[in-house]
Amino acid sequence: MANKSVTFTKEGLEQLKLELKELKEVKRSEIIGRIKSAQELGDLSENAEYQSAKEDQSFIEGRIQELETMIKSAKVVERQHDSAFIGIGSTVMVDIEGDHMSYEIVGPTESDIENKKISSESPVGRSLLGHKKSDAVTVLAPGGEVIYKILEVK
């Protein structure tokens, strides 16, 4: 990810910053406390609590580095409110073979299918970008081609 910008919505970048703050200000202190408590139990070579805390510390430090790198290279995409065309930050209502679905198009690291957020780099997201209301977009899915009829763009 070095020197490559990562696209985010404003909200997505704020979420990363909150996660980074939590890791640095809360989780780090908790891990240090766990390590200290485990060290007081004696022999570290057979101390499962110590080993677990050290593994958690390693994970947290790695995640902190990853978040800092993403934040430094972040490119925030602002949604143009007057645009009728789909872009990152757009919420799109589509008809898929009679079923109506709504998705928000987000940056690649923000996707969360349970919350109806799809990546701009996913096959569906990539296919919808640049289109407008009433367009029919063909998406190549694992089961074959699927036609997405765009009903609304917000």
mmCIF file of C-alpha atoms in Angstrom:
data_model
loop_
_atom_site.group_PDB
_atom_site.id
_atom_site.type_symbol
_atom_site.label_atom_id
_atom_site.label_comp_id
_atom_site.label_asym_id
_atom_site.label_seq_id
_atom_site.Cartn_x
_atom_site.Cartn_y
_atom_site.Cartn_z
ATOM 1 C CA MET A 1 0.000 0.000 0.000
ATOM 2 C CA ALA A 2 3.070 2.264 0.058
ATOM 3 C CA ASN A 3 2.676 5.530 -1.879
ATOM 4 C CA LYS A 4 -0.656 4.396 -3.333
ATOM 5 C CA SER A 5 -3.632 6.526 -2.408
ATOM 6 C CA VAL A 6 -6.614 4.777 -0.874
ATOM 7 C CA THR A 7 -10.064 6.188 -1.650
ATOM 8 C CA PHE A 8 -12.468 6.869 1.211
ATOM 9 C CA THR A 9 -15.707 8.617 1.862
ATOM 10 C CA LYS A 10 -15.416 11.323 4.524
ATOM 11 C CA GLU A 11 -17.281 9.061 6.969
ATOM 12 C CA GLY A 12 -15.039 6.088 6.196
ATOM 13 C CA LEU A 13 -11.893 8.080 6.939
ATOM 14 C CA GLU A 14 -13.383 9.319 10.207
ATOM 15 C CA GLN A 15 -14.114 5.708 11.204
ATOM 16 C CA LEU A 16 -10.462 4.793 10.608
ATOM 17 C CA LYS A 17 -9.311 7.739 12.705
ATOM 18 C CA LEU A 18 -11.621 6.688 15.537
ATOM 19 C CA GLU A 19 -10.325 3.119 15.384
ATOM 20 C CA LEU A 20 -6.724 4.384 15.467
ATOM 21 C CA LYS A 21 -7.460 6.601 18.457
ATOM 22 C CA GLU A 22 -9.096 3.688 20.314
ATOM 23 C CA LEU A 23 -6.141 1.398 19.625
ATOM 24 C CA LYS A 24 -3.549 3.965 20.693
ATOM 25 C CA GLU A 25 -5.322 5.427 23.709
ATOM 26 C CA VAL A 26 -7.239 2.458 25.116
ATOM 27 C CA LYS A 27 -6.180 -0.915 23.730
ATOM 28 C CA ARG A 28 -2.432 -0.286 24.028
ATOM 29 C CA SER A 29 -2.802 0.540 27.729
ATOM 30 C CA GLU A 30 -4.975 -2.508 28.325
ATOM 31 C CA ILE A 31 -2.399 -4.779 26.667
ATOM 32 C CA ILE A 32 0.467 -3.268 28.656
ATOM 33 C CA GLY A 33 -1.525 -3.926 31.831
ATOM 34 C CA ARG A 34 -2.167 -7.537 30.789
ATOM 35 C CA ILE A 35 1.520 -8.085 30.015
ATOM 36 C CA LYS A 36 2.578 -6.607 33.348
ATOM 37 C CA SER A 37 0.072 -8.770 35.258
ATOM 38 C CA ALA A 38 1.186 -11.877 33.396
ATOM 39 C CA GLN A 39 4.857 -11.128 34.086
ATOM 40 C CA GLU A 40 4.099 -11.021 37.803
ATOM 41 C CA LEU A 41 2.882 -14.636 37.609
ATOM 42 C CA GLY A 42 6.435 -15.860 37.097
ATOM 43 C CA ASP A 43 7.971 -18.169 34.486
ATOM 44 C CA LEU A 44 7.194 -16.545 31.108
ATOM 45 C CA SER A 45 8.128 -19.599 29.025
ATOM 46 C CA GLU A 46 5.020 -21.483 30.163
ATOM 47 C CA ASN A 47 2.781 -18.504 30.842
ATOM 48 C CA ALA A 48 -0.225 -18.687 28.486
ATOM 49 C CA GLU A 49 -1.583 -15.327 29.621
ATOM 50 C CA TYR A 50 1.717 -13.650 28.802
ATOM 51 C CA GLN A 51 1.926 -15.311 25.381
ATOM 52 C CA SER A 52 -1.660 -14.344 24.585
ATOM 53 C CA ALA A 53 -1.096 -10.735 25.636
ATOM 54 C CA LYS A 54 2.093 -10.517 23.543
ATOM 55 C CA GLU A 55 0.233 -11.885 20.488
ATOM 56 C CA ASP A 56 -2.550 -9.342 21.025
ATOM 57 C CA GLN A 57 0.052 -6.597 21.377
ATOM 58 C CA SER A 58 1.649 -7.631 18.102
ATOM 59 C CA PHE A 59 -1.727 -7.585 16.345
ATOM 60 C CA ILE A 60 -2.617 -4.145 17.747
ATOM 61 C CA GLU A 61 0.750 -2.632 16.806
ATOM 62 C CA GLY A 62 0.409 -4.058 13.286
ATOM 63 C CA ARG A 63 -3.099 -2.658 12.941
ATOM 64 C CA ILE A 64 -1.915 0.754 14.183
ATOM 65 C CA GLN A 65 0.775 0.803 11.506
ATOM 66 C CA GLU A 66 -1.720 -0.277 8.858
ATOM 67 C CA LEU A 67 -4.213 2.430 9.857
ATOM 68 C CA GLU A 68 -1.548 5.132 9.977
ATOM 69 C CA THR A 69 -0.412 4.179 6.472
ATOM 70 C CA MET A 70 -3.980 4.221 5.122
ATOM 71 C CA ILE A 71 -4.732 7.576 6.754
ATOM 72 C CA LYS A 72 -1.531 9.147 5.406
ATOM 73 C CA SER A 73 -2.338 8.029 1.869
ATOM 74 C CA ALA A 74 -6.088 8.678 2.093
ATOM 75 C CA LYS A 75 -7.876 10.405 -0.743
ATOM 76 C CA VAL A 76 -11.290 11.618 0.402
ATOM 77 C CA VAL A 77 -13.920 11.677 -2.307
ATOM 78 C CA GLU A 78 -16.666 14.207 -1.761
ATOM 79 C CA ARG A 79 -20.022 13.373 -3.291
ATOM 80 C CA GLN A 80 -21.252 16.047 -5.673
ATOM 81 C CA HIS A 81 -24.773 16.765 -4.455
ATOM 82 C CA ASP A 82 -26.003 17.981 -7.839
ATOM 83 C CA SER A 83 -24.610 15.026 -9.765
ATOM 84 C CA ALA A 84 -27.046 12.547 -11.230
ATOM 85 C CA PHE A 85 -24.189 10.141 -11.892
ATOM 86 C CA ILE A 86 -23.111 7.362 -9.553
ATOM 87 C CA GLY A 87 -19.826 7.902 -7.747
ATOM 88 C CA ILE A 88 -18.193 6.986 -4.460
ATOM 89 C CA GLY A 89 -20.567 8.117 -1.721
ATOM 90 C CA SER A 90 -23.684 7.604 -3.849
ATOM 91 C CA THR A 91 -26.603 5.587 -2.576
ATOM 92 C CA VAL A 92 -28.170 3.652 -5.424
ATOM 93 C CA MET A 93 -31.554 1.929 -5.602
ATOM 94 C CA VAL A 94 -31.544 -0.829 -8.212
ATOM 95 C CA ASP A 95 -33.945 -3.414 -9.559
ATOM 96 C CA ILE A 96 -32.372 -6.848 -9.956
ATOM 97 C CA GLU A 97 -34.796 -9.212 -11.672
ATOM 98 C CA GLY A 98 -37.757 -7.733 -9.762
ATOM 99 C CA ASP A 99 -35.998 -7.330 -6.410
ATOM 100 C CA HIS A 100 -35.266 -3.798 -5.244
ATOM 101 C CA MET A 101 -31.974 -3.282 -3.435
ATOM 102 C CA SER A 102 -30.236 -0.194 -2.125
ATOM 103 C CA TYR A 103 -26.443 0.106 -1.886
ATOM 104 C CA GLU A 104 -23.986 2.796 -0.912
ATOM 105 C CA ILE A 105 -20.877 2.872 -3.107
ATOM 106 C CA VAL A 106 -17.809 3.282 -0.860
ATOM 107 C CA GLY A 107 -14.033 3.083 -1.051
ATOM 108 C CA PRO A 108 -12.458 -0.383 -1.203
ATOM 109 C CA THR A 109 -11.573 -0.607 2.494
ATOM 110 C CA GLU A 110 -15.034 0.503 3.662
ATOM 111 C CA SER A 111 -17.167 -2.232 2.115
ATOM 112 C CA ASP A 112 -19.630 -3.864 4.506
ATOM 113 C CA ILE A 113 -22.224 -5.980 2.734
ATOM 114 C CA GLU A 114 -24.308 -6.411 5.908
ATOM 115 C CA ASN A 115 -24.803 -2.639 5.969
ATOM 116 C CA LYS A 116 -25.377 -2.444 2.196
ATOM 117 C CA LYS A 117 -22.014 -0.775 1.494
ATOM 118 C CA ILE A 118 -20.253 -2.099 -1.587
ATOM 119 C CA SER A 119 -16.760 -1.310 -2.767
ATOM 120 C CA SER A 120 -16.218 0.866 -5.800
ATOM 121 C CA GLU A 121 -13.736 -1.809 -6.891
ATOM 122 C CA SER A 122 -16.158 -4.747 -6.612
ATOM 123 C CA PRO A 123 -17.699 -6.034 -9.853
ATOM 124 C CA VAL A 124 -21.077 -4.434 -9.020
ATOM 125 C CA GLY A 125 -19.620 -1.166 -7.732
ATOM 126 C CA ARG A 126 -17.233 -0.822 -10.667
ATOM 127 C CA SER A 127 -20.070 -1.498 -13.129
ATOM 128 C CA LEU A 128 -22.409 1.074 -11.554
ATOM 129 C CA LEU A 129 -19.873 3.934 -11.381
ATOM 130 C CA GLY A 130 -20.597 6.725 -13.858
ATOM 131 C CA HIS A 131 -24.129 5.581 -14.650
ATOM 132 C CA LYS A 132 -27.361 7.452 -13.894
ATOM 133 C CA LYS A 133 -31.018 6.856 -13.085
ATOM 134 C CA SER A 134 -32.833 4.697 -15.664
ATOM 135 C CA ASP A 135 -29.609 3.100 -16.975
ATOM 136 C CA ALA A 136 -29.455 -0.683 -17.205
ATOM 137 C CA VAL A 137 -26.076 -2.079 -16.252
ATOM 138 C CA THR A 138 -24.917 -5.619 -16.968
ATOM 139 C CA VAL A 139 -22.731 -7.143 -14.256
ATOM 140 C CA LEU A 140 -20.823 -10.362 -14.773
ATOM 141 C CA ALA A 141 -21.520 -12.430 -11.640
ATOM 142 C CA PRO A 142 -20.357 -15.958 -10.762
ATOM 143 C CA GLY A 143 -23.732 -17.301 -11.899
ATOM 144 C CA GLY A 144 -23.688 -15.363 -15.171
ATOM 145 C CA GLU A 145 -24.714 -11.907 -16.304
ATOM 146 C CA VAL A 146 -27.118 -9.942 -14.104
ATOM 147 C CA ILE A 147 -28.865 -6.756 -15.220
ATOM 148 C CA TYR A 148 -29.112 -3.942 -12.678
ATOM 149 C CA LYS A 149 -31.757 -1.344 -13.559
ATOM 150 C CA ILE A 150 -30.924 1.918 -11.758
ATOM 151 C CA LEU A 151 -34.070 3.292 -10.136
ATOM 152 C CA GLU A 152 -32.620 6.112 -8.031
ATOM 153 C CA VAL A 153 -29.313 7.837 -7.284
ATOM 154 C CA LYS A 154 -28.850 9.872 -4.103
#
